[in-house]
PDB file of C-alpha atoms in Angstrom:
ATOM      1  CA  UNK A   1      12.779  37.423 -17.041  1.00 42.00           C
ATOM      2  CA  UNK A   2      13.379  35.977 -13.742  1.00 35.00           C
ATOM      3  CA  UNK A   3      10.439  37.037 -11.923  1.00 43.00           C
ATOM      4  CA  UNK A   4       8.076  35.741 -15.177  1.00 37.00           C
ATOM      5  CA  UNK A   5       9.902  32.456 -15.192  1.00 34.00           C
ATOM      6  CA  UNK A   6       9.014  32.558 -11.180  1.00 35.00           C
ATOM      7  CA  UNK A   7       5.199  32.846 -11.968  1.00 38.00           C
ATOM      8  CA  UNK A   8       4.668  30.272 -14.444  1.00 33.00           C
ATOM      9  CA  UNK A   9       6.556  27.899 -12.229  1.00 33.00           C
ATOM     10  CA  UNK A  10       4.534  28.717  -9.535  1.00 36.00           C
ATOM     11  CA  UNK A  11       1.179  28.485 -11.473  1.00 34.00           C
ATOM     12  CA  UNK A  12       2.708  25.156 -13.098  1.00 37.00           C
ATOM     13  CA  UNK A  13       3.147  23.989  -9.433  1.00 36.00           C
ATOM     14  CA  UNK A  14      -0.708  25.352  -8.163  1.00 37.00           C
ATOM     15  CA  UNK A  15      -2.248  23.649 -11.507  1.00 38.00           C
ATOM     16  CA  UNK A  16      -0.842  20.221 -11.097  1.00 38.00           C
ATOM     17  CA  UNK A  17      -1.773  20.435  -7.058  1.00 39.00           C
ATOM     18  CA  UNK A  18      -5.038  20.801  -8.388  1.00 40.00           C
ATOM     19  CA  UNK A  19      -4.977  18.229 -11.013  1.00 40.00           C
ATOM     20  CA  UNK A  20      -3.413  16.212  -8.362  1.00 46.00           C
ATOM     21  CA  UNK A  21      -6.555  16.641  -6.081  1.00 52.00           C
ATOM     22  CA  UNK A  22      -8.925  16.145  -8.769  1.00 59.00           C
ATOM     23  CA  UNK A  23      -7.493  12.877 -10.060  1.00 76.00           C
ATOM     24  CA  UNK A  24      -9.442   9.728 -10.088  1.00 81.00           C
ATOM     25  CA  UNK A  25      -8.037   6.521  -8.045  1.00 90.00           C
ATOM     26  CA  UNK A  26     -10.369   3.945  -9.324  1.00 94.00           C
ATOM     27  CA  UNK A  27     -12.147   1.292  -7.664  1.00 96.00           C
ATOM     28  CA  UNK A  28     -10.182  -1.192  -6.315  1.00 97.00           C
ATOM     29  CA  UNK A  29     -11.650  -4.465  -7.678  1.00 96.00           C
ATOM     30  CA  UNK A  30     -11.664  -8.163  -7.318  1.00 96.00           C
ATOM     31  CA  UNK A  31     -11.615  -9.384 -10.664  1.00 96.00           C
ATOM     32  CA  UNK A  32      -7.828  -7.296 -10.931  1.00 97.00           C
ATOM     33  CA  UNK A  33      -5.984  -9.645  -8.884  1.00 98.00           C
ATOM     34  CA  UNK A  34      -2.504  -9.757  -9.979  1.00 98.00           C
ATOM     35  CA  UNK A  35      -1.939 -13.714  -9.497  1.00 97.00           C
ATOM     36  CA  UNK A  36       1.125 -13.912 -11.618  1.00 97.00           C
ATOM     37  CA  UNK A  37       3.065 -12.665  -8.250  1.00 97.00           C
ATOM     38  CA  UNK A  38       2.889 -16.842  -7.388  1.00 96.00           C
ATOM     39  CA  UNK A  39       5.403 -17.740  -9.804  1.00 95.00           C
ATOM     40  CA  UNK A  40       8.184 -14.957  -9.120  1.00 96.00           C
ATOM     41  CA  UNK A  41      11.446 -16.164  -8.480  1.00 96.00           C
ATOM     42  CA  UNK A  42      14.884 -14.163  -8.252  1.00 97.00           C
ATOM     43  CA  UNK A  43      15.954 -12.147 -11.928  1.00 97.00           C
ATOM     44  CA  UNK A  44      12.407 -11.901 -12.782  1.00 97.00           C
ATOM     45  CA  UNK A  45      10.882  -8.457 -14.016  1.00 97.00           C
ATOM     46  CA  UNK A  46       7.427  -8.250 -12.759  1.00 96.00           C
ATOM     47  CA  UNK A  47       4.703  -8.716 -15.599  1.00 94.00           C
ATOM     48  CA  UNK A  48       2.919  -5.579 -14.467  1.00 94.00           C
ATOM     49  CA  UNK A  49       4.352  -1.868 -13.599  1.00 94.00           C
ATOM     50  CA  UNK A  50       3.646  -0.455 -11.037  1.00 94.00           C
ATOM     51  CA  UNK A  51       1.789   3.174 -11.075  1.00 90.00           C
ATOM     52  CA  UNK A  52       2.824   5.453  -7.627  1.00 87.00           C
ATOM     53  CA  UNK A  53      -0.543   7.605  -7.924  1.00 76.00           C
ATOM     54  CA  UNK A  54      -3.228   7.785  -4.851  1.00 77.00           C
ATOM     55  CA  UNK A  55      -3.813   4.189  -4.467  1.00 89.00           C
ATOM     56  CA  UNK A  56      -6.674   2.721  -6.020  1.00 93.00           C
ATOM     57  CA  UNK A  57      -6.909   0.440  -8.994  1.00 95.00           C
ATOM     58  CA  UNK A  58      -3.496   1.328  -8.670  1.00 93.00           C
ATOM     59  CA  UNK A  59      -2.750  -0.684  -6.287  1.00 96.00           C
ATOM     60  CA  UNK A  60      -4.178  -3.919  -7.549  1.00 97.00           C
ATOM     61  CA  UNK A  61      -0.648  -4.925  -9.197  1.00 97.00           C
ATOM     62  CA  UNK A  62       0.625  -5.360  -5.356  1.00 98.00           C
ATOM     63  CA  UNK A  63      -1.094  -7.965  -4.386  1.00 98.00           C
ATOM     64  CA  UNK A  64      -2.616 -11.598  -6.014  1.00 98.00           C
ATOM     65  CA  UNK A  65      -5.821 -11.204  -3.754  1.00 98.00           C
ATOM     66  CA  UNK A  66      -7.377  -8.939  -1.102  1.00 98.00           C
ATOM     67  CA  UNK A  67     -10.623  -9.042   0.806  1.00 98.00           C
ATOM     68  CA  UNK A  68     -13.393  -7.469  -0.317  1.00 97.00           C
ATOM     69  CA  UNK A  69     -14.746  -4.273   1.750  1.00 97.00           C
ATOM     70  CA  UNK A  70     -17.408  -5.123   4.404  1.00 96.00           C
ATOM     71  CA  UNK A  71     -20.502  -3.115   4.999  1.00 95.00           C
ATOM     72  CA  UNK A  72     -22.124  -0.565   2.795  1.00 96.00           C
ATOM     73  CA  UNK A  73     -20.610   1.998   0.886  1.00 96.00           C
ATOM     74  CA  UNK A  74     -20.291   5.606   1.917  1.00 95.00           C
ATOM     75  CA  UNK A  75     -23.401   7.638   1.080  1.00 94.00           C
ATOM     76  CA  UNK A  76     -23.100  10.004  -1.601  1.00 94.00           C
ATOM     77  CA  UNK A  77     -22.960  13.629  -0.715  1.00 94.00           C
ATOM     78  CA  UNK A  78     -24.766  16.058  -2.244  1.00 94.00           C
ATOM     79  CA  UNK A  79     -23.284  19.766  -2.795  1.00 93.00           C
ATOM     80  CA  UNK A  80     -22.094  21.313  -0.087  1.00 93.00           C
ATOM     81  CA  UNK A  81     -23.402  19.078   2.561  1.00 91.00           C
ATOM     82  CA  UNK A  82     -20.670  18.067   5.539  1.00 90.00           C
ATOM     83  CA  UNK A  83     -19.007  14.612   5.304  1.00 89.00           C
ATOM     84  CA  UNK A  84     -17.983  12.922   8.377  1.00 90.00           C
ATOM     85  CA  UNK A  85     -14.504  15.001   8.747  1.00 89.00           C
ATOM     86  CA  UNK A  86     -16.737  18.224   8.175  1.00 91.00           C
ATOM     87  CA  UNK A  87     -15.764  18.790   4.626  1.00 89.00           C
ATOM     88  CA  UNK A  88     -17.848  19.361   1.983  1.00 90.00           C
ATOM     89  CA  UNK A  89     -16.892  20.194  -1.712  1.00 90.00           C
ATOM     90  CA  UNK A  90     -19.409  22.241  -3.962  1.00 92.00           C
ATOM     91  CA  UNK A  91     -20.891  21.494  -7.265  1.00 91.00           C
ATOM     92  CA  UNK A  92     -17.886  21.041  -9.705  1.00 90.00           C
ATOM     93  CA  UNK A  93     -16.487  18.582  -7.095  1.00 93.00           C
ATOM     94  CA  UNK A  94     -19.000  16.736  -5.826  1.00 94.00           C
ATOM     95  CA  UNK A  95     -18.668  14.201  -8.470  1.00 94.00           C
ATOM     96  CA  UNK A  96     -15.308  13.700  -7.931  1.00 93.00           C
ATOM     97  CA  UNK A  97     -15.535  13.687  -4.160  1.00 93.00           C
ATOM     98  CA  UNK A  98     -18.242  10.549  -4.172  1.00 95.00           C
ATOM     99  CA  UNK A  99     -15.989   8.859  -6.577  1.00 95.00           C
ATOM    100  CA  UNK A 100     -12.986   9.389  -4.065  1.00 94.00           C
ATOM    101  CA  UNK A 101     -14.988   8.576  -1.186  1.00 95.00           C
ATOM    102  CA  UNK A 102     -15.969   5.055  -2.970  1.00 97.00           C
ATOM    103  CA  UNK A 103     -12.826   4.383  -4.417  1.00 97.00           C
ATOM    104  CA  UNK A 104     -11.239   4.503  -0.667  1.00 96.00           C
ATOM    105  CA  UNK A 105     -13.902   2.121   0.634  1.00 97.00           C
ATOM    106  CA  UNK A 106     -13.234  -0.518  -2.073  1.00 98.00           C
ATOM    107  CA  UNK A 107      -9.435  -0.284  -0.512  1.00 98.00           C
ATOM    108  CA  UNK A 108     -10.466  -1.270   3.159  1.00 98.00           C
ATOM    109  CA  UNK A 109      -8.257  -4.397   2.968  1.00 98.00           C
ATOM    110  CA  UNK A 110      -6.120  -3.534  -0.096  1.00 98.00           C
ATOM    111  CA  UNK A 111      -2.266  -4.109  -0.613  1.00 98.00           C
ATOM    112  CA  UNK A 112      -1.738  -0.602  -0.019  1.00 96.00           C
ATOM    113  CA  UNK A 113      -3.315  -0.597   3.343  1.00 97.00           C
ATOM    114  CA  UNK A 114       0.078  -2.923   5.055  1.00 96.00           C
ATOM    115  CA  UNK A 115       2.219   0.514   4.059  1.00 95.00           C
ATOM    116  CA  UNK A 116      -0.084   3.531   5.297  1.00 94.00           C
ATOM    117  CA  UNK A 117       1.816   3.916   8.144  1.00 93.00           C
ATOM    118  CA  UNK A 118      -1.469   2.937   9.782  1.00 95.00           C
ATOM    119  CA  UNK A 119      -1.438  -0.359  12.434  1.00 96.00           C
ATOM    120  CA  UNK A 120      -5.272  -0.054  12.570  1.00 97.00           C
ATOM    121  CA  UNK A 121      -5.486  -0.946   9.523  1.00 98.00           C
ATOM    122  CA  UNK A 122      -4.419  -4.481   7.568  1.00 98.00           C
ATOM    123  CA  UNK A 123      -3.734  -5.997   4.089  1.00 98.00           C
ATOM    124  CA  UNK A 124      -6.201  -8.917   4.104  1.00 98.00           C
ATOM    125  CA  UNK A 125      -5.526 -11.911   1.295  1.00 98.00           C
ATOM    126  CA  UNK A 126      -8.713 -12.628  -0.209  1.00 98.00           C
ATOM    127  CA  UNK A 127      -8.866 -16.517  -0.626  1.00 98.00           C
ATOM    128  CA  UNK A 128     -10.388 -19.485   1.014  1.00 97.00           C
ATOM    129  CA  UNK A 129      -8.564 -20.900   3.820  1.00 97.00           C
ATOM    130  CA  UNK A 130      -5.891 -19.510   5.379  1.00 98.00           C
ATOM    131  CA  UNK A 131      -4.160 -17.387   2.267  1.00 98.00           C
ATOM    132  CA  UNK A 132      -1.176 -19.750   1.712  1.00 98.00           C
ATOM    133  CA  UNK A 133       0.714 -18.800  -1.168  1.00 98.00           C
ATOM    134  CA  UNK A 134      -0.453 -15.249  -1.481  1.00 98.00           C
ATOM    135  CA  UNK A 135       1.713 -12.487  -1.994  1.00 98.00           C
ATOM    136  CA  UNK A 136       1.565  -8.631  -0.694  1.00 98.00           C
ATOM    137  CA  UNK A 137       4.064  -6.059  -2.134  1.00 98.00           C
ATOM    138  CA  UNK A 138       4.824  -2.938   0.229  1.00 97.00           C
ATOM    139  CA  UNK A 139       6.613   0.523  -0.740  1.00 94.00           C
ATOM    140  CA  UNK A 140       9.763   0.433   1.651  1.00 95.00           C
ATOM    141  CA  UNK A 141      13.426   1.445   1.579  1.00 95.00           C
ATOM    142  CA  UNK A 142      15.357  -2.179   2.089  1.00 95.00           C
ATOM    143  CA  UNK A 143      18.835  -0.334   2.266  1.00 93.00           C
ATOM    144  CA  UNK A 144      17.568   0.647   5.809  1.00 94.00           C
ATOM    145  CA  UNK A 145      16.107  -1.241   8.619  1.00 95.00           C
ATOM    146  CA  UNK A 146      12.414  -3.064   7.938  1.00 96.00           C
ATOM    147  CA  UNK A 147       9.998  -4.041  10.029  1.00 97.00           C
ATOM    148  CA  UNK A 148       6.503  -5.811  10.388  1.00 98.00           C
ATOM    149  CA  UNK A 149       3.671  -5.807  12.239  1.00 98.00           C
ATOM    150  CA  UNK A 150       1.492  -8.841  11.671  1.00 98.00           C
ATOM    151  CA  UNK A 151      -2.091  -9.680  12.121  1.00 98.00           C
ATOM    152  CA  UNK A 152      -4.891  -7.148  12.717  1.00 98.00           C
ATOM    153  CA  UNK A 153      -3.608  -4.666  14.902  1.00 97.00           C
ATOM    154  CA  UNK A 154      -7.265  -2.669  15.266  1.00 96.00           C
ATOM    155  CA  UNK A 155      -7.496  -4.366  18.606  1.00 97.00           C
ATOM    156  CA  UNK A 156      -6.276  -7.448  20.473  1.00 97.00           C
ATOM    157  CA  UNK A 157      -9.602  -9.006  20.010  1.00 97.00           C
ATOM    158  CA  UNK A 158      -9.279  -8.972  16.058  1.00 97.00           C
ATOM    159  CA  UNK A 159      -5.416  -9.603  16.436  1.00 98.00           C
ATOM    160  CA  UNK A 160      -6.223 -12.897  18.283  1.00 98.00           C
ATOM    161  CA  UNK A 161      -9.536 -13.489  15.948  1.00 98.00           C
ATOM    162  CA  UNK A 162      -7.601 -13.199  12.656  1.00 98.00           C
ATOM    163  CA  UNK A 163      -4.685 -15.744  11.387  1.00 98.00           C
ATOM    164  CA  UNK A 164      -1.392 -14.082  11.846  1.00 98.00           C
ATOM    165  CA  UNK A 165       1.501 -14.916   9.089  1.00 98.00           C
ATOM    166  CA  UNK A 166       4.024 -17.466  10.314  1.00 98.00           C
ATOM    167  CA  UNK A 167       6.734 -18.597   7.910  1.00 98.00           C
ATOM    168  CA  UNK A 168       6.638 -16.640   4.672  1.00 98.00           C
ATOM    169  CA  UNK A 169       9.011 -15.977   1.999  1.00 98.00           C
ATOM    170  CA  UNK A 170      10.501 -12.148   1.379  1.00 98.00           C
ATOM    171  CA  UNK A 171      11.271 -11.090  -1.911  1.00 98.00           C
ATOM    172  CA  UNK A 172      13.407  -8.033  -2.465  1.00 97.00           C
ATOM    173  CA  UNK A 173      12.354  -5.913  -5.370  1.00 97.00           C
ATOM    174  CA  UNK A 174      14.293  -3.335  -6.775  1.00 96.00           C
ATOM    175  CA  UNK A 175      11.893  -0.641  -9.040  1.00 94.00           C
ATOM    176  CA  UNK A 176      13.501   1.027 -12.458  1.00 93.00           C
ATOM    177  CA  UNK A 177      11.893   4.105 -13.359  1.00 92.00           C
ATOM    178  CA  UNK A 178       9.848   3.987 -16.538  1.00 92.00           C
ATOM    179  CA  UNK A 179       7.712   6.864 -16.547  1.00 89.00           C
ATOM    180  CA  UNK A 180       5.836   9.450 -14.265  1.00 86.00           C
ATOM    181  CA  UNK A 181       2.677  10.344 -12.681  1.00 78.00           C
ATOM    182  CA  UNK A 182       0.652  12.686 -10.854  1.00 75.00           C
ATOM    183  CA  UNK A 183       2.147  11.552  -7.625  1.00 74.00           C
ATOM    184  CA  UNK A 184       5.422   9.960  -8.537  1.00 81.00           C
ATOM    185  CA  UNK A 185       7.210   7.822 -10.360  1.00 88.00           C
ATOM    186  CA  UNK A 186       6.063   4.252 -12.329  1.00 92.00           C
ATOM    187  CA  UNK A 187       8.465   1.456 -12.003  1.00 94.00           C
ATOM    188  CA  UNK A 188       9.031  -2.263 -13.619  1.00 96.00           C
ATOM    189  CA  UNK A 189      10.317  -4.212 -10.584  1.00 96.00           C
ATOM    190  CA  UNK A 190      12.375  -6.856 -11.123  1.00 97.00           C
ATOM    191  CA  UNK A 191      13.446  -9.449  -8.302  1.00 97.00           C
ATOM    192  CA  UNK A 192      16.777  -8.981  -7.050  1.00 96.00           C
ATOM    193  CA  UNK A 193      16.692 -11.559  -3.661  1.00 96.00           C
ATOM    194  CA  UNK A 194      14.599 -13.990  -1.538  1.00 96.00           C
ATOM    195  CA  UNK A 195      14.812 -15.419   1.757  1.00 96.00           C
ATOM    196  CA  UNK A 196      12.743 -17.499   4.869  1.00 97.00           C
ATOM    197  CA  UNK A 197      12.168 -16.126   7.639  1.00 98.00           C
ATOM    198  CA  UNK A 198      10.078 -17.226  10.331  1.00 98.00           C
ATOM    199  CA  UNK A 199       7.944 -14.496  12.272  1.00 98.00           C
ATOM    200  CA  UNK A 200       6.960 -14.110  15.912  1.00 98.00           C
ATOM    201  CA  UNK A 201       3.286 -14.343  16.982  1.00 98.00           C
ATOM    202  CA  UNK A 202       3.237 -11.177  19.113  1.00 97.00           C
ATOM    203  CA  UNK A 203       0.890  -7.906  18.724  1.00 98.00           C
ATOM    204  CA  UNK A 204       3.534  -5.289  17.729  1.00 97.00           C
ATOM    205  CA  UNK A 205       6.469  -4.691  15.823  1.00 98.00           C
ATOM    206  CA  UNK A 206       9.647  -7.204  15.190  1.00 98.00           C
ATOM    207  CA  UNK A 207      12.288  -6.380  13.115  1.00 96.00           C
ATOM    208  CA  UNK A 208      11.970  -8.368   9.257  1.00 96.00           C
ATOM    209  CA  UNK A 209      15.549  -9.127   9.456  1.00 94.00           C
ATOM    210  CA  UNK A 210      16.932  -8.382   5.734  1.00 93.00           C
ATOM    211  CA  UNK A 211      20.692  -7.208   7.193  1.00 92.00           C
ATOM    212  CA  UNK A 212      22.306  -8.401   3.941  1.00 92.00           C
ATOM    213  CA  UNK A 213      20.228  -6.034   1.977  1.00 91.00           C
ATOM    214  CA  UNK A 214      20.482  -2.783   5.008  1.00 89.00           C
ATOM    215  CA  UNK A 215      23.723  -0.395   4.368  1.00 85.00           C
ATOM    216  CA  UNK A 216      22.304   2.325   7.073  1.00 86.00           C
ATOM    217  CA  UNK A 217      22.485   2.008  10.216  1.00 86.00           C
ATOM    218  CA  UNK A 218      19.497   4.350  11.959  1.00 89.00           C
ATOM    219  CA  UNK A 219      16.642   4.347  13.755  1.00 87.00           C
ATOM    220  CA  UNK A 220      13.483   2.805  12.382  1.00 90.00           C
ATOM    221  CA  UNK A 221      11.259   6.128  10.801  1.00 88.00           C
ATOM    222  CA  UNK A 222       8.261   5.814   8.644  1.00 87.00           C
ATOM    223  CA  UNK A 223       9.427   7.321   4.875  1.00 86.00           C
ATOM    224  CA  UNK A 224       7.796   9.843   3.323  1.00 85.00           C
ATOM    225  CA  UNK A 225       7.147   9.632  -0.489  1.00 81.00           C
ATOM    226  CA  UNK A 226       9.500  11.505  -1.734  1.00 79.00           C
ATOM    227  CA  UNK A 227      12.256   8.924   0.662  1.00 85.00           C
ATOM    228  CA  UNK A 228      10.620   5.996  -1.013  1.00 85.00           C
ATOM    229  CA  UNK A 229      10.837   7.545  -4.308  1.00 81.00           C
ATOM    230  CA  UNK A 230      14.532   8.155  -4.161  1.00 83.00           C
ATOM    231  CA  UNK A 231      14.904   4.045  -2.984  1.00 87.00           C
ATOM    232  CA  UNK A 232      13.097   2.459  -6.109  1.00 90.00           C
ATOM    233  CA  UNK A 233      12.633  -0.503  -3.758  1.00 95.00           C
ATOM    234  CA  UNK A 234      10.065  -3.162  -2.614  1.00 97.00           C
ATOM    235  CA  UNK A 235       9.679  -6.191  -0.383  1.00 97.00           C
ATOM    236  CA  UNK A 236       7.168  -9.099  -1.426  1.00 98.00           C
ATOM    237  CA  UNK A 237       5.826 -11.235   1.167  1.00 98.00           C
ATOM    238  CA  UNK A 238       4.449 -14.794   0.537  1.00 98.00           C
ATOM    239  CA  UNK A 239       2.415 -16.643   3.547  1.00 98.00           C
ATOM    240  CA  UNK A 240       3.781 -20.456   3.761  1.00 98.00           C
ATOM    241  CA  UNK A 241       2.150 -21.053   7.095  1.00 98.00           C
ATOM    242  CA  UNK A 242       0.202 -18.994   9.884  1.00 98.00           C
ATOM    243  CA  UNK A 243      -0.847 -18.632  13.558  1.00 98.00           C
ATOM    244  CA  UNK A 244      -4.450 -19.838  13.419  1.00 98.00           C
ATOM    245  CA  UNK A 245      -7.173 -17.029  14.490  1.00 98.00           C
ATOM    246  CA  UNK A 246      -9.607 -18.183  17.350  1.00 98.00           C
ATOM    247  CA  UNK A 247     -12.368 -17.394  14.984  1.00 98.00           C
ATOM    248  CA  UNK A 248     -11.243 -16.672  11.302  1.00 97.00           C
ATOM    249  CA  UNK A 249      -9.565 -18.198   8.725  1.00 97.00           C
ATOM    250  CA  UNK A 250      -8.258 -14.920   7.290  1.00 98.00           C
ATOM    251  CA  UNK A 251      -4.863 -13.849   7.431  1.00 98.00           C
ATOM    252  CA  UNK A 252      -3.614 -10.191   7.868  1.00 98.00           C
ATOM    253  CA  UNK A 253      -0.362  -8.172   7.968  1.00 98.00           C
ATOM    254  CA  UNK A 254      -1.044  -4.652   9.568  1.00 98.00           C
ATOM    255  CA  UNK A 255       2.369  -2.964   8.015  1.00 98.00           C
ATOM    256  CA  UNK A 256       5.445  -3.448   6.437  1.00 98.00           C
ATOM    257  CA  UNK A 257       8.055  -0.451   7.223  1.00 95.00           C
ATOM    258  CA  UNK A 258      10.864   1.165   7.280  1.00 95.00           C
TER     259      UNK A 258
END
């Protein structure tokens, strides 16, 4: 009995890897913005849940604008022909695989892209001028320490192009599980704090200092999902004001993390 209850856990576990592969993110669109982020304030549950899955249209509940993707789209593969990364995916896949490869595209300056654990690459608010009053939400654990890294930290030429966030408000979000995914848990979030902070204008790292929230005392270390999963917990941060760009108007923030 032991052994057969072994195998259909383990073929449970191999199916749902491979549904897990196989499932669609969505296109990360526009037209979703979530703009009712602008009127949160402190004891408010979030009008929207948010969906832990692979990003995607996912995503689009974290954030009331993003910029859209620049350049073209990847070109679609056909079976068994190499992608850049020397992959290539045969005829039942291939589908899926061009809808993937699209779908991540559309996210170039998504909400999820300020908590990849990636400073190369930037949430980008997606409204005239210099983006004051929108809102990014980022996946982090607020019981330990949490820290930023604003701008666009591709380069020093695109940090120093690109507005950089000055004062903003934080909001601290605590997530209640309502459900399950493929990749984890959904969550209502409902806001539990808020604060102003004012940030430095420097190319790196600098704490975002949330001490009254923080009950560990460690070393900062990028979570894995399973670590944010078991902290249910978000930050929200609003622009006020910025560091103007010497050539754009946009305004980025590279990473929010633990």
């Amino acid at each position: 009995m032991k052994r057969l209850f072994i195998c259909i856990f383990s073929l449970a576990l191999f199916n749902s890897l491979i549904f897990a592969q196989l499932w669609p993110k969505g296109a990360l669109k526009q037209s979703d913005w979530n703009l009712s982020l602008k009127k949160m304030k402190v004891g408010d549950t979030l009008e929207k849940e948010y969906v832990t899955c692979f990003g995607g249209e996912n995503d689009a509940v974290l954030a009331t604008s993003w910029l859209a993707a620049e350049g073209n789209p990847p070109k679609k593969l056909e079976p068994n022909e190499k992608d850049e990364n020397g992959d290539s995916w045969d005829e039942y896949e291939i589908d899926w695989a061009n809808s993937y490869r699209y779908d991540s595209w559309t996210e170039m300056y998504g909400p999820g892209k300020c908590f990849d654990g990636k400073t190369d690459t930037a949430w980008c608010e997606g409204v005239d001028g210099d983006g004051i009053g929108e809102v990014v939400i980022a996946w982090v654990d607020v019981k330990r320490p949490v820290r930023i890294w604003t701008g666009f930290g591709k380069s020093q030429k695109s940090w120093e192009a690109n507005n950089r966030p000055k004062d903003v408000k934080v909001f601290i979000i605590q997530g209640e599980k309502v459900g399950e995914s493929v990749n984890g848990p959904n969550y209502k979030m409902k806001v539990i704090g808020e604060k102003k902070l004012t940030l430095k204008d420097t190319n790196g790292w600098q704490k975002l200092n949330l001490d009254e929230y923080k009950e560990i005392d460690c070393e900062y270390k990028k979570l894995s999902p399973y670590e944010l999963r078991e902290s249910g917990t978000f930050i929200a941060v609003q622009i006020l004001s910025v560091y103007p760009g010497t050539k754009y108007k946009d305004t980025l923030i590279s990473e929010i993390s633990n």
